[in-house]
């Protein structure tokens, strides 16, 4: 069973390595494999790629999409990156500032893989950013 998940996250050949011998992206893949190994119906990922450099982060986003396509698990993905949320999600829940609660849910109606430079993606990101700026200005005391 572990062999399946090692292959799924692209770490075949690294099974005997210690964590200190793995890159940040590889450690993230180990975390994903461990989470999937218990066969959850829902996978909660809280800022999993935040500490990665941009190239590794984008690679891991693509890898996560491949894993999702094979495993078909529900993934709740928490991120502060609007582009990352739109690229990875079918629905983006937008939260209010403190106290945080879901204020709005935007549906992403675009086929994968998503090109974040396409007009529909740029427009959706701009809408979310406008909404967040408005919330920030409304919650800031004068």
N, CA and C of each residue as an Amber inpcrd file, in Angstrom:
protein
   426
   0.8180000  -1.1890000   0.0000000   0.0000000   0.0000000   0.0000000
   0.8700000   1.2640000   0.0000000   1.9140000   1.2900000   0.8090000
   2.7750000   2.4800000   0.8430000   3.4200000   2.7080000  -0.5150000
   3.7290000   1.6400000  -1.2210000   4.3390000   1.7640000  -2.5410000
   3.4320000   2.5450000  -3.4960000   2.1320000   2.3130000  -3.4020000
   1.1640000   3.0300000  -4.2360000   1.2740000   4.5400000  -4.0090000
   1.3060000   4.9600000  -2.7590000   1.3270000   6.3920000  -2.4430000
   2.6890000   7.0210000  -2.7160000   3.7570000   6.2600000  -2.5500000
   5.0830000   6.7630000  -2.9020000   5.1390000   7.0390000  -4.4030000
   4.5990000   6.1250000  -5.1920000   4.5390000   6.3270000  -6.6340000
   3.6010000   7.4570000  -7.0090000   2.4760000   7.5480000  -6.3230000
   1.4760000   8.5750000  -6.6150000   2.0400000   9.9770000  -6.4550000
   2.8830000  10.1830000  -5.4430000   3.4460000  11.5180000  -5.2060000
   4.8100000  11.6990000  -5.8680000   5.2390000  10.7180000  -6.6490000
   6.4690000  10.8720000  -7.4250000   7.7500000  10.7540000  -6.6250000
   7.7590000   9.9080000  -5.6010000   8.9620000   9.7680000  -4.7750000
   9.6080000   8.3890000  -4.8640000   9.2650000   7.6470000  -5.9000000
   9.8970000   6.3410000  -6.0660000  11.4150000   6.5390000  -6.2140000
  12.1760000   5.7500000  -5.4750000  13.6250000   5.8930000  -5.4720000
  14.1370000   6.6550000  -4.2570000  13.2260000   7.2730000  -3.5130000
  13.6110000   8.0460000  -2.3280000  13.0720000   7.4220000  -1.0390000
  12.6160000   6.1790000  -1.1150000  11.9740000   5.5200000   0.0240000
  12.8790000   5.4050000   1.2450000  14.1620000   5.2820000   1.0480000
  15.1050000   5.0660000   2.1610000  15.7510000   6.3580000   2.6480000
  15.3560000   7.4810000   2.0990000  15.9610000   8.7580000   2.4790000
  15.3870000   9.2780000   3.7860000  16.2180000   9.9920000   4.5310000
  15.7710000  10.6720000   5.7470000  15.1460000  12.0030000   5.3530000
  14.2300000  12.5260000   6.1760000  13.6110000  13.8160000   5.8470000
  14.6280000  14.9180000   5.5580000  15.7280000  14.9540000   6.2840000
  16.7270000  16.0110000   6.0650000  17.3840000  15.9140000   4.6890000
  17.2390000  14.7670000   4.0400000  17.8230000  14.5640000   2.7200000
  16.8600000  14.9340000   1.5800000  15.6560000  15.3570000   1.9400000
  14.6430000  15.6860000   0.9410000  14.4780000  17.1950000   0.8130000
  14.1270000  17.6470000  -0.3760000  13.8450000  19.0640000  -0.5900000
  12.5090000  19.4230000   0.0570000  12.2130000  20.7140000   0.1140000
  10.9440000  21.1630000   0.6780000   9.7470000  20.5870000  -0.0700000
   9.8310000  20.5940000  -1.3870000   8.7480000  20.0360000  -2.1950000
   8.5680000  18.5430000  -1.9690000   9.6880000  17.8350000  -1.8260000
   9.6100000  16.3960000  -1.5750000   8.9910000  16.1230000  -0.1990000
   9.3320000  16.9400000   0.7810000   8.7360000  16.7770000   2.1180000
   7.2320000  17.0230000   2.0670000   6.8130000  17.9860000   1.2490000
   5.3780000  18.2390000   1.1010000   4.6990000  17.0370000   0.4610000
   5.3600000  16.4170000  -0.5110000   4.7860000  15.2280000  -1.1470000
   4.6790000  14.0720000  -0.1630000   5.6600000  13.9370000   0.7320000
   5.5850000  12.9100000   1.7780000   4.3660000  13.1680000   2.6570000
   4.1470000  14.4290000   3.0160000   2.9870000  14.7800000   3.8430000
   1.6750000  14.4250000   3.1420000   1.6090000  14.6910000   1.8570000
   0.3970000  14.3560000   1.0960000   0.2120000  12.8390000   1.0570000
   1.2930000  12.1010000   0.8150000   1.2100000  10.6380000   0.7750000
   0.7460000  10.0800000   2.1210000   1.2890000  10.6110000   3.2210000
   0.8780000  10.1540000   4.5570000  -0.5990000  10.4160000   4.7900000
  -1.0550000  11.5940000   4.3820000  -2.4670000  11.9300000   4.5710000
  -3.3650000  11.0140000   3.7420000  -2.9560000  10.7120000   2.5130000
  -3.7660000   9.8550000   1.6430000  -3.7420000   8.3930000   2.0710000
  -2.6770000   7.9790000   2.7360000  -2.5120000   6.5670000   3.1060000
  -3.6050000   6.0630000   4.0400000  -4.2380000   6.9520000   4.7880000
  -5.3200000   6.5240000   5.6950000  -6.6750000   6.5570000   4.9930000
  -6.6590000   6.8250000   3.6870000  -7.8450000   6.8330000   2.8330000
  -8.9650000   7.7360000   3.3660000  -8.6650000   9.0150000   3.5690000
  -9.7010000   9.9160000   4.0700000 -10.7040000  10.2580000   2.9700000
 -11.9060000  10.6080000   3.3540000 -12.8650000  11.0650000   2.3480000
 -12.6410000  12.5540000   2.0670000 -12.0900000  13.2690000   3.0500000
 -11.7820000  14.6920000   2.8970000 -10.3360000  14.9230000   3.3010000
  -9.6340000  15.7170000   2.5230000  -8.2460000  16.0440000   2.8020000
  -8.1650000  17.5420000   3.0820000  -7.7600000  17.9100000   4.2960000
  -7.6120000  19.3160000   4.6610000  -6.1590000  19.7140000   4.4850000
  -5.9390000  20.7280000   3.6610000  -4.5840000  21.2040000   3.4060000
  -4.5350000  22.6830000   3.7860000  -3.8460000  22.9940000   4.8530000
  -3.7740000  24.3590000   5.3680000  -2.4250000  24.9740000   5.0000000
  -2.4240000  25.8250000   3.9810000  -1.2220000  26.5070000   3.5020000
  -0.0670000  25.5320000   3.2410000  -0.3160000  24.4360000   2.5220000
   0.7380000  23.4280000   2.3670000   1.9480000  23.8760000   1.5650000
   1.7830000  24.8750000   0.6980000   2.8790000  25.2710000  -0.1770000
   3.4490000  26.6460000   0.1740000   3.0230000  27.2150000   1.2820000
   3.3940000  28.5880000   1.6380000   4.8980000  28.7840000   1.7900000
   5.6070000  27.7910000   2.2720000   7.0430000  27.9670000   2.5290000
   7.9200000  27.6010000   1.3340000   7.3000000  27.2290000   0.2240000
   8.0720000  26.8000000  -0.9490000   8.3880000  27.9720000  -1.8640000
   9.5080000  27.8620000  -2.5920000   9.8160000  28.8820000  -3.5890000
   8.7850000  28.7790000  -4.7140000   8.6780000  29.8190000  -5.5180000
   7.6060000  29.9180000  -6.5080000   7.6300000  28.7670000  -7.5250000
   8.8120000  28.3510000  -7.9750000   8.8770000  27.2580000  -8.9540000
   8.3790000  25.9510000  -8.3320000   8.8300000  25.6660000  -7.1050000
   8.4070000  24.4370000  -6.4300000   6.9230000  24.5110000  -6.1060000
   6.4540000  25.6950000  -5.7130000   5.0400000  25.8740000  -5.3890000
   4.1700000  25.5700000  -6.6030000   4.5280000  26.1240000  -7.7620000
   3.7440000  25.8760000  -8.9720000   3.8120000  24.4100000  -9.3930000
   4.9880000  23.7950000  -9.2460000   5.1300000  22.3680000  -9.5380000
   4.2120000  21.5530000  -8.6260000   4.2110000  21.8920000  -7.3260000
   3.3930000  21.1490000  -6.3670000   1.8990000  21.3590000  -6.6220000
   1.5060000  22.5310000  -7.0790000   0.1080000  22.7540000  -7.4450000
  -0.2910000  21.7990000  -8.5670000   0.5610000  21.6920000  -9.5780000
   0.2820000  20.7830000 -10.6920000   0.2530000  19.3350000 -10.2250000
   1.1870000  18.9800000  -9.3350000   1.2120000  17.6180000  -8.8040000
  -0.0530000  17.3130000  -7.9990000  -0.4820000  18.2750000  -7.1910000
  -1.7040000  18.0780000  -6.4050000  -2.9020000  17.8530000  -7.3220000
  -2.9840000  18.5940000  -8.4190000  -4.0830000  18.3910000  -9.3690000
  -4.0420000  16.9890000  -9.9770000  -2.8450000  16.5060000 -10.2980000
  -2.7210000  15.1420000 -10.8370000  -3.1720000  14.1070000  -9.8070000
  -2.7430000  14.3020000  -8.5690000  -3.1340000  13.3800000  -7.4950000
  -4.6450000  13.4250000  -7.3080000  -5.2140000  14.6250000  -7.3040000
  -6.6580000  14.7740000  -7.1390000  -7.4000000  14.0620000  -8.2700000
  -6.9060000  14.1820000  -9.4980000  -7.5710000  13.5320000 -10.6250000
  -7.5500000  12.0130000 -10.4840000  -6.4810000  11.4680000  -9.9030000
  -6.3890000  10.0140000  -9.7300000  -7.1730000   9.5170000  -8.5310000
  -7.1380000  10.2620000  -7.4390000  -7.7350000   9.8030000  -6.1770000
  -9.1700000  10.2770000  -5.9580000  -9.5310000  11.4150000  -6.5590000
 -10.8830000  11.9750000  -6.4600000 -11.3620000  12.1570000  -5.0170000
 -10.5020000  12.7020000  -4.2010000 -10.8440000  13.0510000  -2.8220000
 -11.3530000  14.4830000  -2.7910000 -12.2100000  14.7760000  -1.8290000
 -12.5810000  16.1590000  -1.5800000 -11.4120000  16.8120000  -0.8760000
 -10.9420000  17.9450000  -1.4060000  -9.8180000  18.6460000  -0.8060000
 -10.3020000  20.0240000  -0.3670000 -10.0970000  20.3340000   0.8960000
 -10.3250000  21.6840000   1.3970000  -8.9400000  22.2950000   1.4990000
  -8.7060000  23.3030000   0.6690000  -7.3780000  23.8760000   0.5090000
  -7.4020000  25.3090000   1.0240000  -6.6840000  25.5590000   2.0930000
  -6.6140000  26.8940000   2.6750000  -5.3690000  27.5900000   2.1410000
  -5.5610000  28.7890000   1.5990000  -4.4340000  29.5480000   1.0760000
  -4.7450000  31.0360000   1.1490000  -3.6980000  31.8340000   1.2280000
  -3.8470000  33.2810000   1.1370000  -3.6100000  33.7610000  -0.2990000
  -3.2360000  32.8570000  -1.1830000  -2.9480000  33.1970000  -2.5680000
  -4.2220000  33.0760000  -3.4000000  -4.6880000  34.1960000  -3.9150000
  -5.9070000  34.1970000  -4.7290000  -5.6980000  33.3700000  -5.9960000
  -4.5620000  33.5630000  -6.6740000  -4.2940000  32.7900000  -7.8920000
  -4.2510000  31.2920000  -7.6100000  -3.6170000  30.9040000  -6.5040000
  -3.5400000  29.4850000  -6.1510000  -4.9370000  28.9210000  -5.9000000
  -5.7700000  29.6740000  -5.1980000  -7.1320000  29.2250000  -4.9190000
  -7.9100000  29.0190000  -6.2110000  -7.7950000  29.9560000  -7.1290000
  -8.5280000  29.8610000  -8.3930000  -7.9810000  28.7260000  -9.2570000
  -6.6760000  28.5730000  -9.2900000  -6.0560000  27.5230000 -10.1120000
  -6.4640000  26.1300000  -9.6470000  -6.5640000  25.9330000  -8.3340000
  -6.7670000  24.5930000  -7.7910000  -8.2240000  24.2400000  -7.5020000
  -9.0940000  25.2200000  -7.3840000 -10.4150000  24.9680000  -6.8070000
 -11.5560000  24.9970000  -7.8110000 -12.6210000  24.2810000  -7.4570000
 -13.8790000  24.3890000  -8.1790000 -14.7070000  25.5230000  -7.5900000
 -14.5300000  25.7350000  -6.2840000 -15.2070000  26.8300000  -5.5880000
 -14.2080000  27.4920000  -4.6610000 -14.2740000  28.8230000  -4.5980000
 -13.3910000  29.5990000  -3.7360000 -14.2580000  30.2770000  -2.6870000
 -14.0140000  29.9220000  -1.4240000 -14.7360000  30.5550000  -0.3200000
 -13.9270000  31.7660000   0.1250000 -14.5800000  32.9170000   0.1120000
 -13.9140000  34.1560000   0.5000000 -14.3250000  34.4760000   1.9320000
 -13.3050000  34.6980000   2.7660000 -13.5760000  34.9340000   4.1870000
 -13.4320000  36.4070000   4.5340000 -14.1810000  36.8020000   5.5400000
 -14.1140000  38.1690000   6.0450000 -12.8960000  38.3190000   6.9410000
 -12.5060000  39.5800000   7.1790000 -11.4830000  39.8030000   8.2090000
 -12.0640000  39.4230000   9.5760000 -11.2930000  39.5850000  10.5940000
 -11.6830000  39.1810000  11.9480000 -13.0570000  39.6780000  12.3450000
 -13.8780000  38.8580000  12.9140000 -13.6920000  37.4090000  12.9910000
 -13.9750000  36.7780000  11.6310000 -13.1500000  35.8490000  11.2490000
 -13.2490000  35.2490000   9.9290000 -14.4330000  34.3070000   9.8030000
 -15.2310000  34.5420000   8.7910000 -16.2830000  33.6100000   8.4090000
 -16.4710000  33.7110000   6.8960000 -17.0440000  32.6800000   6.3250000
 -17.2290000  32.6560000   4.8750000 -18.3070000  33.6560000   4.5060000
 -17.9310000  34.6070000   3.6800000 -18.8420000  35.6700000   3.2540000
 -19.4410000  35.3770000   1.8860000 -18.6360000  34.7790000   1.0240000
 -19.0860000  34.5490000  -0.3420000 -18.3450000  33.3450000  -0.9070000
 -19.0090000  32.6440000  -1.8120000 -18.3740000  31.5190000  -2.5030000
 -18.4500000  31.7900000  -3.9970000 -17.2880000  31.7980000  -4.6330000
 -17.1970000  32.0060000  -6.0820000 -16.9720000  30.6500000  -6.7430000
 -17.7130000  30.3800000  -7.7940000 -17.5320000  29.1560000  -8.5630000
 -16.5300000  29.4210000  -9.6730000 -15.6120000  28.4890000  -9.8680000
 -14.6170000  28.6030000 -10.9390000 -15.0760000  27.6740000 -12.0610000
 -15.6050000  28.2750000 -13.1150000 -16.1720000  27.5140000 -14.2360000
 -15.2060000  27.4420000 -15.4040000 -14.0500000  26.8900000 -15.1610000
 -13.0620000  26.7900000 -16.2260000 -12.4250000  25.4050000 -16.1650000
 -12.1860000  24.8470000 -17.3400000 -11.5790000  23.5160000 -17.4070000
 -10.1310000  23.5630000 -16.9410000  -9.6500000  22.4280000 -16.4780000
  -8.2510000  22.3030000 -16.0810000  -7.4880000  21.6880000 -17.2500000
  -6.2300000  21.9990000 -17.3830000  -5.4310000  22.9070000 -16.5550000
  -5.8160000  24.3530000 -16.8370000  -5.7470000  25.1580000 -15.7930000
  -6.1490000  26.5560000 -15.9010000  -4.9440000  27.4360000 -16.1640000
  -5.1070000  28.2990000 -17.1290000  -4.0870000  29.2870000 -17.4570000
  -4.5090000  30.5770000 -16.7700000  -3.7500000  30.9890000 -15.7680000
  -4.1240000  32.1530000 -14.9610000  -3.9990000  33.4680000 -15.7250000
  -3.4980000  33.4220000 -16.9750000  -3.4320000  34.6400000 -17.7860000
  -4.6610000  34.7900000 -18.6830000  -5.5330000  33.7780000 -18.7090000
  -6.7470000  33.8580000 -19.5170000  -7.6910000  34.9120000 -18.9410000
  -8.4200000  35.6290000 -19.7900000  -9.2850000  36.7170000 -19.3220000
 -10.2570000  36.3260000 -18.1980000 -10.8740000  35.1610000 -18.2830000
 -11.8340000  34.7580000 -17.2420000 -11.1430000  34.5770000 -15.8910000
  -9.9190000  34.0480000 -15.9050000  -9.1800000  33.8500000 -14.6570000
  -8.7140000  35.1840000 -14.0800000  -8.2380000  36.0620000 -14.9560000
  -7.7960000  37.3950000 -14.5270000  -8.9800000  38.1600000 -13.9370000
 -10.1390000  38.0620000 -14.5870000 -11.3350000  38.7590000 -14.1120000
 -11.7770000  38.2300000 -12.7510000 -11.7920000  36.9230000 -12.5810000
 -12.1940000  36.3460000 -11.3000000 -11.2350000  36.7760000 -10.1890000
  -9.9400000  36.7290000 -10.4590000  -8.9530000  37.1680000  -9.4580000
  -9.1590000  38.6390000  -9.1120000  -9.4450000  39.4590000 -10.1100000
  -9.6740000  40.8900000  -9.8700000 -10.9250000  41.1020000  -9.0210000
 -11.9810000  40.3370000  -9.2780000 -13.2090000  40.4410000  -8.4770000
 -12.9310000  40.1130000  -7.0090000 -12.2050000  39.0460000  -6.7800000
 -11.8940000  38.6410000  -5.4080000 -11.0360000  39.7040000  -4.7310000
 -10.0420000  40.2220000  -5.4410000  -9.1700000  41.2630000  -4.8610000
  -9.9580000  42.5210000  -4.5400000 -10.8660000  42.9230000  -5.4360000
 -11.7050000  44.1050000  -5.1780000 -12.5520000  43.8980000  -3.9340000
 -13.1580000  42.7310000  -3.8180000 -13.9980000  42.4220000  -2.6610000
 -13.1720000  42.4790000  -1.3760000 -11.9860000  41.8810000  -1.3980000
 -11.1310000  41.8810000  -0.2060000 -10.6930000  43.2890000   0.1700000
 -10.3210000  44.1080000  -0.8300000  -9.9410000  45.4960000  -0.5450000
 -11.0970000  46.2600000   0.0720000 -12.2840000  46.0630000  -0.4650000
 -13.4620000  46.7350000   0.0660000 -13.6880000  46.3300000   1.5250000
 -13.5580000  45.0450000   1.8170000 -13.7350000  44.5700000   3.1950000
 -12.6850000  45.1620000   4.1210000 -11.4650000  45.2880000   3.6320000
 -10.3780000  45.8340000   4.4290000 -10.6690000  47.2990000   4.7720000
 -11.1090000  48.0670000   3.7730000 -11.3740000  49.4860000   4.0130000
 -12.5870000  49.6720000   4.9220000 -13.5750000  48.8050000   4.8130000
 -14.7660000  48.9030000   5.6610000 -14.4560000  48.5360000   7.1030000
 -13.4910000  47.6390000   7.3090000 -13.1930000  47.1870000   8.6770000
 -12.1190000  48.0130000   9.3570000 -11.4610000  48.9230000   8.6200000
 -10.4020000  49.7500000   9.1870000 -11.0300000  50.9840000   9.8400000
 -10.7500000  51.2010000  11.1600000 -11.3140000  52.3790000  11.8240000
 -10.7270000  53.6710000  11.2310000 -11.5620000  54.7000000  11.1590000
 -11.1260000  55.9800000  10.5780000 -10.3140000  56.7880000  11.5660000
